[in-house]
Amino acid sequence: MAHHRAIVLALPAPLLIAAPALWSKVRRSRSFIFKWSGLALAAGVVPYLYLLIRSLQHASWIWGDPSTPTGFWSLMTGATYLRLVVWPKTIAGWLDIVQQVLQALISIMTWPFALLGVFGIIGLIVRRRYRYGLALFFGACLPLVAAVADQTFHGSNNASEDITALAQISVIFLLLAYVFLLSNLKGRWRVLRRGGLMLGIATSVVLIVQNQPFISGMTHDTTGRDIISAAQKFVADAKLPSPAGFFAPWGGEFWALAYGRDVEHSLLNFDLLPNRANIAEAMNQYGRLFTFEHTFYNRDLGWWQKHLNNPSHVYLSSAGDNVVAIAVHPISSENDVPDKNQTAVSMGSSIVLRGWTIRSIDNKSWQVTLYWQALSVPDRDYSVFVHASDRDVIDTPDAIIAQADSDAPVYGWYPTSRWSPNEIIRDDHVLVVSADRVLKTIAVGLYYQDESGAFHNLGQQVILIPTLP
């Protein structure tokens, strides 16, 4: 509770209810307010000293920098979250987000109980129990207002975890109002006086059944385990001579990787960069950095160039299934091309396909690794096609049984117009073929779409899959 700042939104309600008793106590003893305010301040501040202690112990899992007064104050006040507060700019935007926030609330407690809670608040006001009515009203409304302003929710079709956490506070106050309503009706209706306990149990059962799928989904979520497995696969396939400097943004992905490395010790030869690491210093230390390809959705080439102190060029290359290598010098070289006897295939005048490998991942998945080389700086951006067939020749669209096209090489993040002369770029694609089809042929190449919408192939390489004995 000390760390979850959303609890602040719930504090005005008990303070308003207790206001007369508090004021009476303060009038009788002026020192009361100082003693108990000091205790409250200590209760809020002391838990944060743990962050300072862990910082002095050089712990791996620390957000920000609590070792400095500015960093400690920023953590304690939650300054980072201020940038998440963004109000809708239009009436339509307000209506849309309010509707979605209310839907998140209803998904937790169902609309009948939410409506009964509203009736409970109205009942308190009607009976002139203003402090209680206003306390529960503000206790239920303030978290919802904060949810509307939460930027992590904007533009999403599903409520984020932040919205669910905020809605839970509103649920508490609406349920309290529902209890007040039952308490009021109990004195008037004999059936409620006798069956109030059963009604409370029934309410609990309904809410448990309502939220069981959500709780089960959270507690059985395998995302963290999948992240650790993906990192293990990267380390095993890369066979790096020294530990890999791996970047993961702070959040669930970082925590999963840190858990695998520090708790399970299942990630060997793997250096997870500390939170808010100096990217430029890390690049100097490791020579190149690695990250999952989806990291580029929020940290594109411009972000890397900025955090690498604006080098003249940032180079990318695939480093395995869904992993990207980043460097300030060309990453792949002639030694990385697996088969020097493969004939280079021209893709226009500025790019050649230097080599390729095909590897079976399981009975239906194949990893296709391509090695492109820029003879000169390409004059435009080209897309990649990787088509699979169970026929000897791919001559019609019907012959394609699987494909793994990409807007640009390296999972769509490294446009060909950014390539440098003689640079070699590794590019991985995964084909998923139905188990009842036998893969025979793979065709790979580059293409572009002109202004009229017509497609133009620069060339292709047809790869025949050997028949398994």
Tab-separated table of C-alpha atoms in Angstrom:
chain	number	residue	atom	x	y	z
A	1	MET	CA	0.000	0.000	0.000
A	2	ALA	CA	2.896	2.348	0.684
A	3	HIS	CA	4.138	1.976	-2.883
A	4	HIS	CA	0.829	1.815	-4.763
A	5	ARG	CA	0.162	5.519	-5.248
A	6	ALA	CA	-3.396	4.913	-6.435
A	7	ILE	CA	-4.326	4.376	-2.778
A	8	VAL	CA	-4.088	8.159	-2.405
A	9	LEU	CA	-7.335	8.382	-4.385
A	10	ALA	CA	-9.100	6.407	-1.642
A	11	LEU	CA	-7.876	8.522	1.291
A	12	PRO	CA	-10.317	11.486	1.022
A	13	ALA	CA	-13.263	9.177	1.794
A	14	PRO	CA	-12.208	7.979	5.282
A	15	LEU	CA	-10.806	11.434	6.027
A	16	LEU	CA	-14.173	13.047	5.245
A	17	ILE	CA	-16.074	10.492	7.341
A	18	ALA	CA	-13.690	10.951	10.288
A	19	ALA	CA	-13.479	14.755	9.933
A	20	PRO	CA	-15.722	15.695	12.922
A	21	ALA	CA	-13.994	13.267	15.288
A	22	LEU	CA	-10.604	14.408	14.028
A	23	TRP	CA	-11.469	18.068	14.494
A	24	SER	CA	-12.759	17.397	17.996
A	25	LYS	CA	-9.537	15.622	18.910
A	26	VAL	CA	-7.371	18.409	17.495
A	27	ARG	CA	-9.322	21.061	19.460
A	28	ARG	CA	-8.712	19.169	22.710
A	29	SER	CA	-5.042	18.486	22.008
A	30	ARG	CA	-3.116	20.654	19.567
A	31	SER	CA	-0.155	18.291	19.656
A	32	PHE	CA	-2.327	15.482	18.311
A	33	ILE	CA	-2.125	16.713	14.734
A	34	PHE	CA	1.674	16.987	14.820
A	35	LYS	CA	2.253	13.595	16.430
A	36	TRP	CA	-0.016	11.660	14.132
A	37	SER	CA	0.901	13.630	11.003
A	38	GLY	CA	4.526	12.826	11.764
A	39	LEU	CA	3.669	9.151	12.134
A	40	ALA	CA	1.740	9.206	8.857
A	41	LEU	CA	4.667	10.892	7.115
A	42	ALA	CA	7.072	8.311	8.479
A	43	ALA	CA	4.764	5.473	7.389
A	44	GLY	CA	4.806	6.858	3.860
A	45	VAL	CA	8.531	7.633	3.632
A	46	VAL	CA	10.214	4.798	5.523
A	47	PRO	CA	9.299	2.032	3.026
A	48	TYR	CA	11.128	3.963	0.323
A	49	LEU	CA	14.353	3.735	2.299
A	50	TYR	CA	14.365	0.115	1.195
A	51	LEU	CA	15.069	1.319	-2.358
A	52	LEU	CA	18.046	3.310	-1.108
A	53	ILE	CA	19.364	0.280	0.786
A	54	ARG	CA	18.998	-1.936	-2.297
A	55	SER	CA	20.744	0.696	-4.398
A	56	LEU	CA	23.704	0.689	-1.999
A	57	GLN	CA	23.719	-3.112	-2.294
A	58	HIS	CA	23.933	-2.739	-6.111
A	59	ALA	CA	20.710	-4.661	-6.694
A	60	SER	CA	19.774	-5.457	-10.294
A	61	TRP	CA	16.060	-4.698	-10.165
A	62	ILE	CA	15.815	-1.002	-9.380
A	63	TRP	CA	13.734	1.619	-11.150
A	64	GLY	CA	15.435	4.983	-11.468
A	65	ASP	CA	18.250	6.108	-9.193
A	66	PRO	CA	17.286	6.317	-5.495
A	67	SER	CA	20.930	6.958	-4.516
A	68	THR	CA	20.595	10.707	-5.233
A	69	PRO	CA	18.220	13.165	-3.523
A	70	THR	CA	16.634	14.079	-6.861
A	71	GLY	CA	16.217	10.457	-7.907
A	72	PHE	CA	14.836	9.440	-4.506
A	73	TRP	CA	12.305	12.296	-4.530
A	74	SER	CA	11.269	11.447	-8.096
A	75	LEU	CA	10.590	7.842	-7.109
A	76	MET	CA	8.720	8.715	-3.927
A	77	THR	CA	6.459	11.272	-5.616
A	78	GLY	CA	5.863	9.178	-8.728
A	79	ALA	CA	7.019	11.977	-11.035
A	80	THR	CA	7.421	9.513	-13.906
A	81	TYR	CA	3.685	8.906	-14.000
A	82	LEU	CA	2.823	12.561	-14.570
A	83	ARG	CA	3.518	12.154	-18.283
A	84	LEU	CA	0.784	9.517	-18.424
A	85	VAL	CA	-1.879	12.068	-17.498
A	86	VAL	CA	-3.451	13.205	-20.783
A	87	TRP	CA	-7.052	14.369	-21.005
A	88	PRO	CA	-9.229	13.674	-24.057
A	89	LYS	CA	-9.273	16.611	-26.442
A	90	THR	CA	-12.761	16.247	-27.942
A	91	ILE	CA	-16.287	15.497	-26.725
A	92	ALA	CA	-16.251	12.301	-28.771
A	93	GLY	CA	-12.945	11.370	-27.166
A	94	TRP	CA	-14.385	11.968	-23.702
A	95	LEU	CA	-17.477	9.868	-24.403
A	96	ASP	CA	-15.460	7.028	-25.914
A	97	ILE	CA	-12.951	6.777	-23.074
A	98	VAL	CA	-15.549	7.217	-20.326
A	99	GLN	CA	-17.534	4.387	-21.886
A	100	GLN	CA	-14.494	2.114	-21.978
A	101	VAL	CA	-13.501	2.925	-18.390
A	102	LEU	CA	-17.030	2.157	-17.192
A	103	GLN	CA	-16.930	-1.108	-19.109
A	104	ALA	CA	-13.739	-2.009	-17.253
A	105	LEU	CA	-15.539	-1.274	-13.976
A	106	ILE	CA	-18.582	-3.353	-14.945
A	107	SER	CA	-16.362	-6.252	-16.006
A	108	ILE	CA	-15.196	-6.509	-12.378
A	109	MET	CA	-18.426	-6.118	-10.420
A	110	THR	CA	-21.292	-6.565	-12.965
A	111	TRP	CA	-23.835	-3.852	-13.712
A	112	PRO	CA	-26.513	-4.866	-11.136
A	113	PHE	CA	-24.113	-4.431	-8.209
A	114	ALA	CA	-22.711	-1.220	-9.681
A	115	LEU	CA	-26.261	0.123	-10.003
A	116	LEU	CA	-27.120	-0.933	-6.438
A	117	GLY	CA	-23.984	0.842	-5.258
A	118	VAL	CA	-25.131	4.034	-7.001
A	119	PHE	CA	-28.550	3.674	-5.345
A	120	GLY	CA	-26.763	3.265	-2.023
A	121	ILE	CA	-24.926	6.580	-2.478
A	122	ILE	CA	-28.158	8.323	-3.509
A	123	GLY	CA	-29.882	6.818	-0.468
A	124	LEU	CA	-27.250	8.217	1.875
A	125	ILE	CA	-27.666	11.691	0.373
A	126	VAL	CA	-31.468	11.480	0.572
A	127	ARG	CA	-31.268	10.461	4.226
A	128	ARG	CA	-28.965	13.475	4.809
A	129	ARG	CA	-26.000	11.382	5.732
A	130	TYR	CA	-23.970	13.737	3.605
A	131	ARG	CA	-20.500	12.893	4.856
A	132	TYR	CA	-20.953	9.208	4.124
A	133	GLY	CA	-22.676	9.793	0.813
A	134	LEU	CA	-20.089	12.290	-0.433
A	135	ALA	CA	-17.217	10.156	0.868
A	136	LEU	CA	-18.364	7.102	-1.070
A	137	PHE	CA	-19.203	9.227	-4.104
A	138	PHE	CA	-15.725	10.769	-4.309
A	139	GLY	CA	-14.115	7.447	-3.387
A	140	ALA	CA	-15.819	5.802	-6.373
A	141	CYS	CA	-15.405	8.697	-8.825
A	142	LEU	CA	-11.811	9.848	-8.294
A	143	PRO	CA	-10.215	6.575	-9.496
A	144	LEU	CA	-12.439	6.595	-12.575
A	145	VAL	CA	-11.426	10.175	-13.361
A	146	ALA	CA	-7.770	9.131	-13.040
A	147	ALA	CA	-8.477	6.201	-15.367
A	148	VAL	CA	-9.887	8.545	-18.017
A	149	ALA	CA	-6.694	10.597	-17.885
A	150	ASP	CA	-4.386	7.559	-17.998
A	151	GLN	CA	-2.532	7.757	-21.300
A	152	THR	CA	-1.787	4.023	-21.322
A	153	PHE	CA	-5.482	3.448	-22.028
A	154	HIS	CA	-5.848	5.882	-24.917
A	155	GLY	CA	-6.201	4.215	-28.290
A	156	SER	CA	-6.435	0.719	-26.807
A	157	ASN	CA	-9.295	-1.693	-27.288
A	158	ASN	CA	-8.651	-3.371	-23.950
A	159	ALA	CA	-8.263	-1.907	-20.494
A	160	SER	CA	-4.674	-1.792	-19.352
A	161	GLU	CA	-3.576	-3.160	-15.994
A	162	ASP	CA	-3.482	0.415	-14.651
A	163	ILE	CA	-7.145	0.912	-15.503
A	164	THR	CA	-8.126	-2.347	-13.825
A	165	ALA	CA	-6.187	-1.375	-10.685
A	166	LEU	CA	-7.900	2.011	-10.557
A	167	ALA	CA	-11.323	0.473	-11.149
A	168	GLN	CA	-10.785	-1.876	-8.206
A	169	ILE	CA	-10.734	1.118	-5.848
A	170	SER	CA	-14.072	2.290	-7.250
A	171	VAL	CA	-15.460	-1.208	-6.786
A	172	ILE	CA	-14.612	-1.105	-3.061
A	173	PHE	CA	-16.591	2.090	-2.515
A	174	LEU	CA	-19.543	0.980	-4.625
A	175	LEU	CA	-19.726	-2.258	-2.648
A	176	LEU	CA	-19.624	-0.257	0.600
A	177	ALA	CA	-22.524	1.847	-0.693
A	178	TYR	CA	-24.341	-1.390	-1.562
A	179	VAL	CA	-23.806	-2.575	2.032
A	180	PHE	CA	-25.216	0.727	3.357
A	181	LEU	CA	-28.252	0.203	1.115
A	182	LEU	CA	-28.813	-3.286	2.488
A	183	SER	CA	-28.337	-2.022	6.033
A	184	ASN	CA	-31.013	0.634	5.475
A	185	LEU	CA	-33.474	-1.769	3.847
A	186	LYS	CA	-32.861	-4.438	6.458
A	187	GLY	CA	-34.678	-2.378	9.078
A	188	ARG	CA	-37.742	-2.102	6.848
A	189	TRP	CA	-38.015	-5.484	5.181
A	190	ARG	CA	-38.130	-8.560	7.374
A	191	VAL	CA	-36.983	-10.812	4.542
A	192	LEU	CA	-33.744	-8.831	4.279
A	193	ARG	CA	-33.304	-8.880	8.043
A	194	ARG	CA	-33.384	-12.664	7.982
A	195	GLY	CA	-31.636	-13.242	4.668
A	196	GLY	CA	-28.999	-10.511	4.725
A	197	LEU	CA	-26.157	-12.943	5.402
A	198	MET	CA	-27.251	-15.219	2.573
A	199	LEU	CA	-27.540	-12.232	0.243
A	200	GLY	CA	-23.997	-11.186	1.160
A	201	ILE	CA	-22.703	-14.689	0.474
A	202	ALA	CA	-24.576	-14.768	-2.845
A	203	THR	CA	-23.013	-11.432	-3.802
A	204	SER	CA	-19.554	-12.791	-3.044
A	205	VAL	CA	-20.193	-15.914	-5.104
A	206	VAL	CA	-21.389	-13.876	-8.097
A	207	LEU	CA	-18.325	-11.620	-7.952
A	208	ILE	CA	-15.989	-14.608	-7.626
A	209	VAL	CA	-17.560	-16.304	-10.653
A	210	GLN	CA	-17.484	-13.016	-12.576
A	211	ASN	CA	-13.769	-12.424	-11.966
A	212	GLN	CA	-12.490	-15.993	-11.955
A	213	PRO	CA	-11.545	-16.025	-15.681
A	214	PHE	CA	-9.564	-12.793	-15.280
A	215	ILE	CA	-7.744	-14.012	-12.153
A	216	SER	CA	-7.099	-17.420	-13.707
A	217	GLY	CA	-5.742	-15.756	-16.840
A	218	MET	CA	-3.362	-13.628	-14.777
A	219	THR	CA	-2.126	-16.479	-12.591
A	220	HIS	CA	-1.710	-18.911	-15.493
A	221	ASP	CA	-0.199	-16.433	-17.945
A	222	THR	CA	2.864	-18.041	-19.574
A	223	THR	CA	4.214	-14.824	-21.123
A	224	GLY	CA	7.101	-14.579	-18.658
A	225	ARG	CA	8.086	-18.195	-19.237
A	226	ASP	CA	7.885	-17.667	-23.013
A	227	ILE	CA	10.196	-14.646	-22.742
A	228	ILE	CA	12.780	-16.649	-20.789
A	229	SER	CA	12.558	-19.494	-23.319
A	230	ALA	CA	13.053	-17.068	-26.221
A	231	ALA	CA	16.175	-15.657	-24.544
A	232	GLN	CA	17.492	-19.180	-23.890
A	233	LYS	CA	16.959	-20.057	-27.549
A	234	PHE	CA	18.799	-16.908	-28.630
A	235	VAL	CA	21.814	-17.724	-26.438
A	236	ALA	CA	21.890	-21.350	-27.596
A	237	ASP	CA	21.625	-20.478	-31.301
A	238	ALA	CA	23.984	-17.491	-31.260
A	239	LYS	CA	26.907	-19.392	-29.644
A	240	LEU	CA	28.561	-16.102	-28.702
A	241	PRO	CA	32.158	-16.238	-27.414
A	242	SER	CA	31.359	-13.689	-24.686
A	243	PRO	CA	28.209	-12.696	-22.765
A	244	ALA	CA	25.589	-10.896	-24.839
A	245	GLY	CA	24.647	-7.381	-23.785
A	246	PHE	CA	20.852	-7.606	-23.954
A	247	PHE	CA	18.480	-4.634	-23.687
A	248	ALA	CA	14.893	-4.989	-22.438
A	249	PRO	CA	12.610	-2.083	-21.486
A	250	TRP	CA	11.567	-1.840	-17.848
A	251	GLY	CA	8.402	-3.829	-17.315
A	252	GLY	CA	7.217	-7.415	-17.536
A	253	GLU	CA	9.797	-8.412	-20.126
A	254	PHE	CA	12.687	-7.038	-18.058
A	255	TRP	CA	11.393	-8.709	-14.882
A	256	ALA	CA	11.024	-12.075	-16.626
A	257	LEU	CA	14.573	-11.933	-18.003
A	258	ALA	CA	15.949	-10.782	-14.650
A	259	TYR	CA	14.107	-13.633	-12.932
A	260	GLY	CA	15.560	-16.163	-15.365
A	261	ARG	CA	19.057	-14.794	-14.936
A	262	ASP	CA	19.187	-13.916	-11.225
A	263	VAL	CA	16.720	-16.327	-9.596
A	264	GLU	CA	16.590	-19.437	-11.793
A	265	HIS	CA	20.131	-18.964	-13.165
A	266	SER	CA	18.786	-20.394	-16.414
A	267	LEU	CA	20.198	-17.620	-18.629
A	268	LEU	CA	23.938	-18.115	-18.944
A	269	ASN	CA	26.273	-16.048	-21.118
A	270	PHE	CA	23.592	-13.358	-20.944
A	271	ASP	CA	24.150	-9.846	-19.549
A	272	LEU	CA	20.835	-8.055	-19.076
A	273	LEU	CA	21.494	-4.310	-19.137
A	274	PRO	CA	20.416	-2.628	-15.881
A	275	ASN	CA	17.354	-0.433	-15.930
A	276	ARG	CA	18.188	2.972	-17.399
A	277	ALA	CA	21.643	1.809	-18.404
A	278	ASN	CA	23.776	4.219	-20.409
A	279	ILE	CA	23.277	2.762	-23.888
A	280	ALA	CA	26.382	4.443	-25.347
A	281	GLU	CA	28.614	3.084	-22.570
A	282	ALA	CA	27.074	-0.370	-22.954
A	283	MET	CA	27.751	-0.274	-26.699
A	284	ASN	CA	31.400	0.604	-26.057
A	285	GLN	CA	31.640	-2.282	-23.603
A	286	TYR	CA	30.000	-5.010	-25.713
A	287	GLY	CA	30.593	-3.785	-29.263
A	288	ARG	CA	26.987	-4.579	-30.155
A	289	LEU	CA	23.721	-4.925	-28.257
A	290	PHE	CA	20.795	-7.276	-28.668
A	291	THR	CA	17.070	-6.860	-28.104
A	292	PHE	CA	13.801	-8.513	-29.103
A	293	GLU	CA	12.501	-7.140	-32.388
A	294	HIS	CA	9.258	-5.842	-30.866
A	295	THR	CA	11.321	-3.379	-28.814
A	296	PHE	CA	11.495	-1.238	-31.957
A	297	TYR	CA	7.775	-0.453	-31.799
A	298	ASN	CA	8.579	2.057	-29.039
A	299	ARG	CA	12.320	2.496	-29.589
A	300	ASP	CA	12.973	2.873	-33.287
A	301	LEU	CA	16.204	3.653	-35.112
A	302	GLY	CA	15.916	7.323	-34.126
A	303	TRP	CA	15.726	6.378	-30.428
A	304	TRP	CA	18.841	4.225	-30.699
A	305	GLN	CA	20.729	6.916	-32.582
A	306	LYS	CA	19.850	9.468	-29.897
A	307	HIS	CA	20.855	7.201	-26.991
A	308	LEU	CA	24.057	6.177	-28.749
A	309	ASN	CA	25.036	9.880	-28.767
A	310	ASN	CA	23.968	10.395	-32.391
A	311	PRO	CA	26.502	8.352	-34.371
A	312	SER	CA	26.549	8.874	-38.126
A	313	HIS	CA	24.924	5.469	-38.648
A	314	VAL	CA	23.196	2.769	-36.627
A	315	TYR	CA	23.477	-0.738	-38.076
A	316	LEU	CA	20.940	-3.515	-37.595
A	317	SER	CA	21.026	-7.208	-38.312
A	318	SER	CA	18.963	-10.194	-37.285
A	319	ALA	CA	20.562	-12.279	-34.536
A	320	GLY	CA	18.120	-15.183	-34.553
A	321	ASP	CA	14.403	-15.734	-34.260
A	322	ASN	CA	12.854	-12.355	-33.257
A	323	VAL	CA	16.158	-10.947	-31.973
A	324	VAL	CA	17.950	-7.910	-33.451
A	325	ALA	CA	21.603	-6.905	-33.124
A	326	ILE	CA	22.407	-3.167	-32.960
A	327	ALA	CA	25.825	-1.601	-33.518
A	328	VAL	CA	27.564	1.550	-34.700
A	329	HIS	CA	29.698	-0.469	-37.129
A	330	PRO	CA	28.656	-3.080	-39.715
A	331	ILE	CA	27.619	-6.213	-37.829
A	332	SER	CA	27.940	-9.099	-40.278
A	333	SER	CA	31.042	-9.872	-42.324
A	334	GLU	CA	32.192	-12.319	-45.004
A	335	ASN	CA	32.935	-14.847	-42.269
A	336	ASP	CA	29.263	-14.892	-41.259
A	337	VAL	CA	28.078	-16.073	-44.672
A	338	PRO	CA	27.554	-19.807	-44.010
A	339	ASP	CA	28.412	-21.297	-47.418
A	340	LYS	CA	31.057	-19.542	-49.482
A	341	ASN	CA	30.255	-21.809	-52.448
A	342	GLN	CA	26.727	-20.476	-52.862
A	343	THR	CA	26.415	-18.276	-55.935
A	344	ALA	CA	25.419	-14.702	-55.153
A	345	VAL	CA	22.062	-13.756	-56.656
A	346	SER	CA	21.590	-10.211	-57.948
A	347	MET	CA	18.609	-8.259	-56.666
A	348	GLY	CA	18.723	-5.249	-58.942
A	349	SER	CA	21.890	-3.269	-59.347
A	350	SER	CA	22.651	-2.473	-55.702
A	351	ILE	CA	21.849	-5.624	-53.669
A	352	VAL	CA	22.856	-9.276	-53.876
A	353	LEU	CA	21.767	-12.316	-51.891
A	354	ARG	CA	25.113	-13.669	-50.653
A	355	GLY	CA	23.857	-16.810	-48.941
A	356	TRP	CA	21.081	-18.575	-47.095
A	357	THR	CA	20.320	-21.424	-44.719
A	358	ILE	CA	17.127	-23.402	-44.130
A	359	ARG	CA	16.625	-25.070	-40.747
A	360	SER	CA	13.723	-27.151	-39.494
A	361	ILE	CA	12.523	-25.907	-36.092
A	362	ASP	CA	9.842	-28.570	-35.601
A	363	ASN	CA	7.553	-30.654	-37.767
A	364	LYS	CA	5.781	-27.577	-39.135
A	365	SER	CA	8.147	-24.574	-38.686
A	366	TRP	CA	11.206	-23.658	-40.721
A	367	GLN	CA	13.729	-20.884	-40.093
A	368	VAL	CA	14.974	-19.210	-43.266
A	369	THR	CA	18.123	-17.127	-42.783
A	370	LEU	CA	19.150	-14.792	-45.610
A	371	TYR	CA	22.369	-12.817	-46.011
A	372	TRP	CA	21.959	-9.662	-48.073
A	373	GLN	CA	24.820	-7.427	-49.218
A	374	ALA	CA	24.595	-3.853	-50.437
A	375	LEU	CA	26.942	-3.226	-53.388
A	376	SER	CA	26.038	0.459	-53.134
A	377	VAL	CA	23.458	2.490	-51.257
A	378	PRO	CA	20.043	1.310	-52.555
A	379	ASP	CA	18.018	4.110	-54.110
A	380	ARG	CA	14.733	3.030	-52.532
A	381	ASP	CA	13.239	0.784	-49.871
A	382	TYR	CA	12.542	-2.799	-50.864
A	383	SER	CA	10.378	-5.452	-49.208
A	384	VAL	CA	11.236	-9.127	-48.710
A	385	PHE	CA	9.176	-12.103	-49.818
A	386	VAL	CA	9.665	-15.649	-48.547
A	387	HIS	CA	7.229	-18.122	-50.130
A	388	ALA	CA	6.918	-21.850	-49.449
A	389	SER	CA	5.270	-24.521	-51.584
A	390	ASP	CA	4.663	-28.270	-51.635
A	391	ARG	CA	5.246	-28.193	-55.388
A	392	ASP	CA	8.486	-28.222	-57.356
A	393	VAL	CA	7.692	-24.864	-58.975
A	394	ILE	CA	5.925	-21.812	-57.537
A	395	ASP	CA	4.214	-20.489	-60.644
A	396	THR	CA	0.789	-19.431	-59.307
A	397	PRO	CA	-0.517	-17.940	-56.045
A	398	ASP	CA	-2.255	-21.265	-55.359
A	399	ALA	CA	1.130	-22.940	-55.132
A	400	ILE	CA	2.037	-20.919	-52.002
A	401	ILE	CA	1.210	-22.810	-48.789
A	402	ALA	CA	3.046	-20.449	-46.392
A	403	GLN	CA	4.806	-17.111	-46.557
A	404	ALA	CA	6.794	-14.769	-44.338
A	405	ASP	CA	6.939	-11.438	-46.145
A	406	SER	CA	8.296	-8.295	-44.515
A	407	ASP	CA	8.063	-4.596	-45.376
A	408	ALA	CA	11.829	-4.369	-44.891
A	409	PRO	CA	14.645	-6.720	-43.859
A	410	VAL	CA	15.363	-7.412	-40.178
A	411	TYR	CA	11.709	-7.817	-39.171
A	412	GLY	CA	10.724	-4.654	-41.031
A	413	TRP	CA	13.005	-2.335	-39.021
A	414	TYR	CA	16.011	-1.841	-41.358
A	415	PRO	CA	14.979	-0.157	-44.641
A	416	THR	CA	17.298	-0.915	-47.541
A	417	SER	CA	17.815	2.814	-48.219
A	418	ARG	CA	19.761	2.985	-44.914
A	419	TRP	CA	22.267	0.320	-45.928
A	420	SER	CA	25.935	1.149	-46.504
A	421	PRO	CA	28.145	-0.035	-49.391
A	422	ASN	CA	29.466	-3.608	-48.877
A	423	GLU	CA	27.405	-4.040	-45.687
A	424	ILE	CA	26.150	-7.598	-45.076
A	425	ILE	CA	22.798	-7.941	-43.320
A	426	ARG	CA	21.440	-11.130	-41.785
A	427	ASP	CA	17.670	-11.472	-42.144
A	428	ASP	CA	15.640	-14.254	-40.454
A	429	HIS	CA	12.140	-15.429	-41.344
A	430	VAL	CA	10.032	-18.252	-39.913
A	431	LEU	CA	7.670	-20.237	-42.127
A	432	VAL	CA	4.823	-22.186	-40.531
A	433	VAL	CA	3.662	-25.011	-42.784
A	434	SER	CA	0.609	-27.149	-42.108
A	435	ALA	CA	1.587	-30.576	-40.808
A	436	ASP	CA	-0.291	-32.303	-43.633
A	437	ARG	CA	1.762	-30.544	-46.346
A	438	VAL	CA	5.287	-31.546	-47.366
A	439	LEU	CA	7.561	-28.554	-47.956
A	440	LYS	CA	9.460	-28.862	-51.240
A	441	THR	CA	10.332	-25.378	-52.450
A	442	ILE	CA	11.116	-21.966	-50.957
A	443	ALA	CA	11.414	-18.822	-53.078
A	444	VAL	CA	13.007	-15.665	-51.632
A	445	GLY	CA	13.665	-12.239	-53.070
A	446	LEU	CA	13.061	-8.488	-52.968
A	447	TYR	CA	10.266	-6.434	-54.484
A	448	TYR	CA	8.709	-2.986	-54.448
A	449	GLN	CA	5.331	-1.473	-55.227
A	450	ASP	CA	5.258	1.533	-57.545
A	451	GLU	CA	2.965	4.558	-57.411
A	452	SER	CA	0.308	2.811	-59.508
A	453	GLY	CA	0.168	-0.118	-57.090
A	454	ALA	CA	1.957	-2.552	-59.399
A	455	PHE	CA	4.482	-4.968	-57.860
A	456	HIS	CA	7.995	-5.406	-59.269
A	457	ASN	CA	10.347	-8.248	-58.320
A	458	LEU	CA	14.062	-7.499	-58.324
A	459	GLY	CA	14.902	-11.184	-58.560
A	460	GLN	CA	14.443	-14.379	-56.660
A	461	GLN	CA	16.296	-17.437	-55.454
A	462	VAL	CA	14.509	-20.790	-55.529
A	463	ILE	CA	15.654	-23.185	-52.820
A	464	LEU	CA	14.763	-26.861	-53.079
A	465	ILE	CA	14.224	-28.717	-49.806
A	466	PRO	CA	15.898	-32.163	-49.757
A	467	THR	CA	13.459	-35.034	-49.280
A	468	LEU	CA	13.849	-36.492	-45.813
A	469	PRO	CA	14.581	-40.247	-45.730
